CSV table of C-alpha atoms in Angstrom, one decimal:
chain,number,residue,atom,x,y,z
A,1,MET,CA,-202.6,48.6,148.7
A,2,SER,CA,-202.3,46.8,145.5
A,3,PHE,CA,-200.3,44.0,147.2
A,4,MET,CA,-203.4,42.8,148.9
A,5,THR,CA,-205.1,42.5,145.5
A,6,ASP,CA,-202.0,40.5,144.3
A,7,ILE,CA,-202.4,38.2,147.3
A,8,ALA,CA,-206.1,37.7,146.6
A,9,ASP,CA,-205.3,36.9,142.9
A,10,LEU,CA,-202.7,34.3,144.1
A,11,LEU,CA,-205.4,32.8,146.3
A,12,VAL,CA,-207.7,32.5,143.2
A,13,LEU,CA,-204.9,30.7,141.3
A,14,ALA,CA,-204.5,28.4,144.3
A,15,GLY,CA,-208.1,27.4,144.0
A,16,ALA,CA,-209.1,29.0,147.3
A,17,GLY,CA,-212.2,30.7,145.8
A,18,ALA,CA,-213.3,33.6,143.6
A,19,LYS,CA,-212.7,37.3,144.3
A,20,ALA,CA,-215.7,39.2,145.7
A,21,SER,CA,-217.7,36.0,146.3
A,22,THR,CA,-215.5,33.9,148.6
A,23,ILE,CA,-212.2,35.8,148.6
A,24,PHE,CA,-212.3,39.3,150.0
A,25,VAL,CA,-209.8,42.1,150.4
A,26,GLY,CA,-209.7,44.2,153.6
A,27,ARG,CA,-212.9,42.8,155.0
A,28,MET,CA,-214.7,39.6,156.1
A,29,PRO,CA,-218.4,39.8,155.5
A,30,ASP,CA,-221.0,37.9,157.5
A,31,ALA,CA,-221.8,35.7,154.5
A,32,PRO,CA,-220.9,33.3,153.0
A,33,ASP,CA,-219.9,30.9,155.9
A,34,GLU,CA,-216.9,29.6,154.0
A,35,CYS,CA,-214.7,32.4,152.8
A,36,VAL,CA,-211.2,33.9,152.8
A,37,SER,CA,-210.1,37.4,153.6
A,38,VAL,CA,-206.8,39.2,153.0
A,39,MET,CA,-206.0,41.8,155.7
A,40,PRO,CA,-202.9,44.0,155.9
A,41,TYR,CA,-201.0,44.7,159.1
A,42,GLN,CA,-197.8,46.5,159.9
A,43,GLY,CA,-194.8,45.2,157.9
A,44,LEU,CA,-191.1,45.8,158.0
A,45,PRO,CA,-189.3,48.9,156.8
A,46,ALA,CA,-188.5,49.2,153.1
A,47,MET,CA,-185.1,47.9,152.0
A,48,TYR,CA,-182.7,50.3,150.3
A,49,VAL,CA,-179.9,49.2,148.0
A,50,GLN,CA,-176.5,50.9,148.3
A,51,GLU,CA,-177.0,54.7,148.1
A,52,GLN,CA,-180.3,54.8,146.2
A,53,ALA,CA,-182.6,57.5,147.4
A,54,THR,CA,-185.7,55.4,147.0
A,55,PRO,CA,-186.3,51.9,148.4
A,56,ALA,CA,-185.6,48.9,146.2
A,57,TYR,CA,-188.0,46.6,148.0
A,58,GLN,CA,-191.1,46.8,150.1
A,59,ARG,CA,-191.9,44.3,152.9
A,60,PRO,CA,-195.6,44.4,153.7
A,61,SER,CA,-197.2,42.0,156.1
A,62,PHE,CA,-200.6,40.5,155.7
A,63,GLN,CA,-203.0,38.0,157.2
A,64,VAL,CA,-205.2,35.5,155.4
A,65,LEU,CA,-208.3,34.7,157.5
A,66,ILE,CA,-210.0,31.4,156.6
A,67,ARG,CA,-213.5,30.8,157.8
A,68,GLY,CA,-215.4,27.6,157.6
A,69,SER,CA,-218.9,26.6,158.3
A,70,ARG,CA,-219.9,25.0,161.7
A,71,ASP,CA,-218.5,21.5,162.3
A,72,SER,CA,-215.9,21.9,159.5
A,73,THR,CA,-212.8,22.1,161.6
A,74,LEU,CA,-210.8,19.5,159.6
A,75,ALA,CA,-211.8,20.9,156.2
A,76,THR,CA,-211.0,24.4,157.3
A,77,GLU,CA,-207.7,23.4,158.7
A,78,ALA,CA,-206.9,21.6,155.5
A,79,ARG,CA,-207.8,24.7,153.5
A,80,ALA,CA,-205.7,26.9,155.7
A,81,THR,CA,-202.7,24.6,155.4
A,82,ALA,CA,-203.1,24.5,151.6
A,83,ILE,CA,-203.1,28.3,151.5
A,84,HIS,CA,-200.1,28.4,153.7
A,85,ASP,CA,-198.2,26.0,151.5
A,86,TYR,CA,-199.2,27.7,148.3
A,87,LEU,CA,-198.1,31.1,149.5
A,88,ALA,CA,-194.8,29.8,151.0
A,89,ALA,CA,-193.9,28.5,147.5
A,90,VAL,CA,-194.2,31.9,145.9
A,91,SER,CA,-190.7,33.2,144.9
A,92,ASN,CA,-189.3,35.2,142.0
A,93,ARG,CA,-192.7,35.6,140.5
A,94,LEU,CA,-194.6,38.4,138.7
A,95,VAL,CA,-198.1,38.9,140.0
A,96,ASN,CA,-200.1,41.4,138.0
A,97,SER,CA,-197.4,44.1,137.5
A,98,THR,CA,-195.4,43.5,140.7
A,99,PHE,CA,-192.4,41.3,141.0
A,100,TYR,CA,-192.4,39.2,144.3
A,101,LEU,CA,-189.1,38.0,145.5
A,102,ALA,CA,-190.8,35.9,148.2
A,103,ILE,CA,-193.8,35.4,150.4
A,104,ARG,CA,-192.9,33.9,153.7
A,105,PRO,CA,-195.5,32.8,156.3
A,106,ASN,CA,-194.5,33.6,159.8
A,107,ALA,CA,-195.7,30.3,161.2
A,108,PRO,CA,-197.9,27.3,160.2
A,109,ALA,CA,-201.6,28.0,159.8
A,110,PHE,CA,-203.3,28.1,163.2
A,111,PRO,CA,-206.8,28.3,164.6
A,112,LEU,CA,-208.4,31.3,166.2
A,113,PRO,CA,-211.5,31.3,168.5
A,114,ARG,CA,-214.7,30.6,166.7
A,115,ASP,CA,-216.7,33.6,165.5
A,116,GLY,CA,-220.0,34.8,166.9
A,117,ASN,CA,-221.9,32.3,164.7
A,118,ASP,CA,-219.8,29.4,165.9
A,119,ARG,CA,-217.8,29.1,162.7
A,120,ASP,CA,-214.2,27.9,162.5
A,121,LEU,CA,-211.5,30.5,161.9
A,122,TRP,CA,-208.0,29.8,160.9
A,123,VAL,CA,-205.2,32.3,160.0
A,124,VAL,CA,-202.0,32.5,158.0
A,125,ASN,CA,-199.7,35.4,158.8
A,126,ALA,CA,-197.1,36.2,156.2
A,127,GLN,CA,-194.7,38.8,154.8
A,128,ALA,CA,-194.2,39.6,151.2
A,129,VAL,CA,-191.0,41.1,149.7
A,130,HIS,CA,-191.6,42.8,146.4
A,131,ARG,CA,-189.9,45.4,144.2
A,132,SER,CA,-190.9,49.0,144.7
């Protein structure tokens, strides 16, 4: 799923961290406390244009999990909101070798229950639309 790598690269550009040290794809390790994870989930069917046999656009969905250290609720919320706003502004943009028509968050960033180590968790759920 190269689109998850694209999203992680966008998060690096947004200043959310560095890949493999604070930004992870497909997993959220136990450390560090403050990190971001890009996780896929079921998207919408591909879009076909007129009578083409292959899809013109893919519409994958993904989730960005934002974890903060203990007692960092306001900072973690601010970080999640900044990620939401950055992703929502992506349109008609080439990321690596894929052209993204848009990235649309499904809702504002919102908190999840704290993890087993009492760390703050926030989430941004979104859908990407990119050329096949």
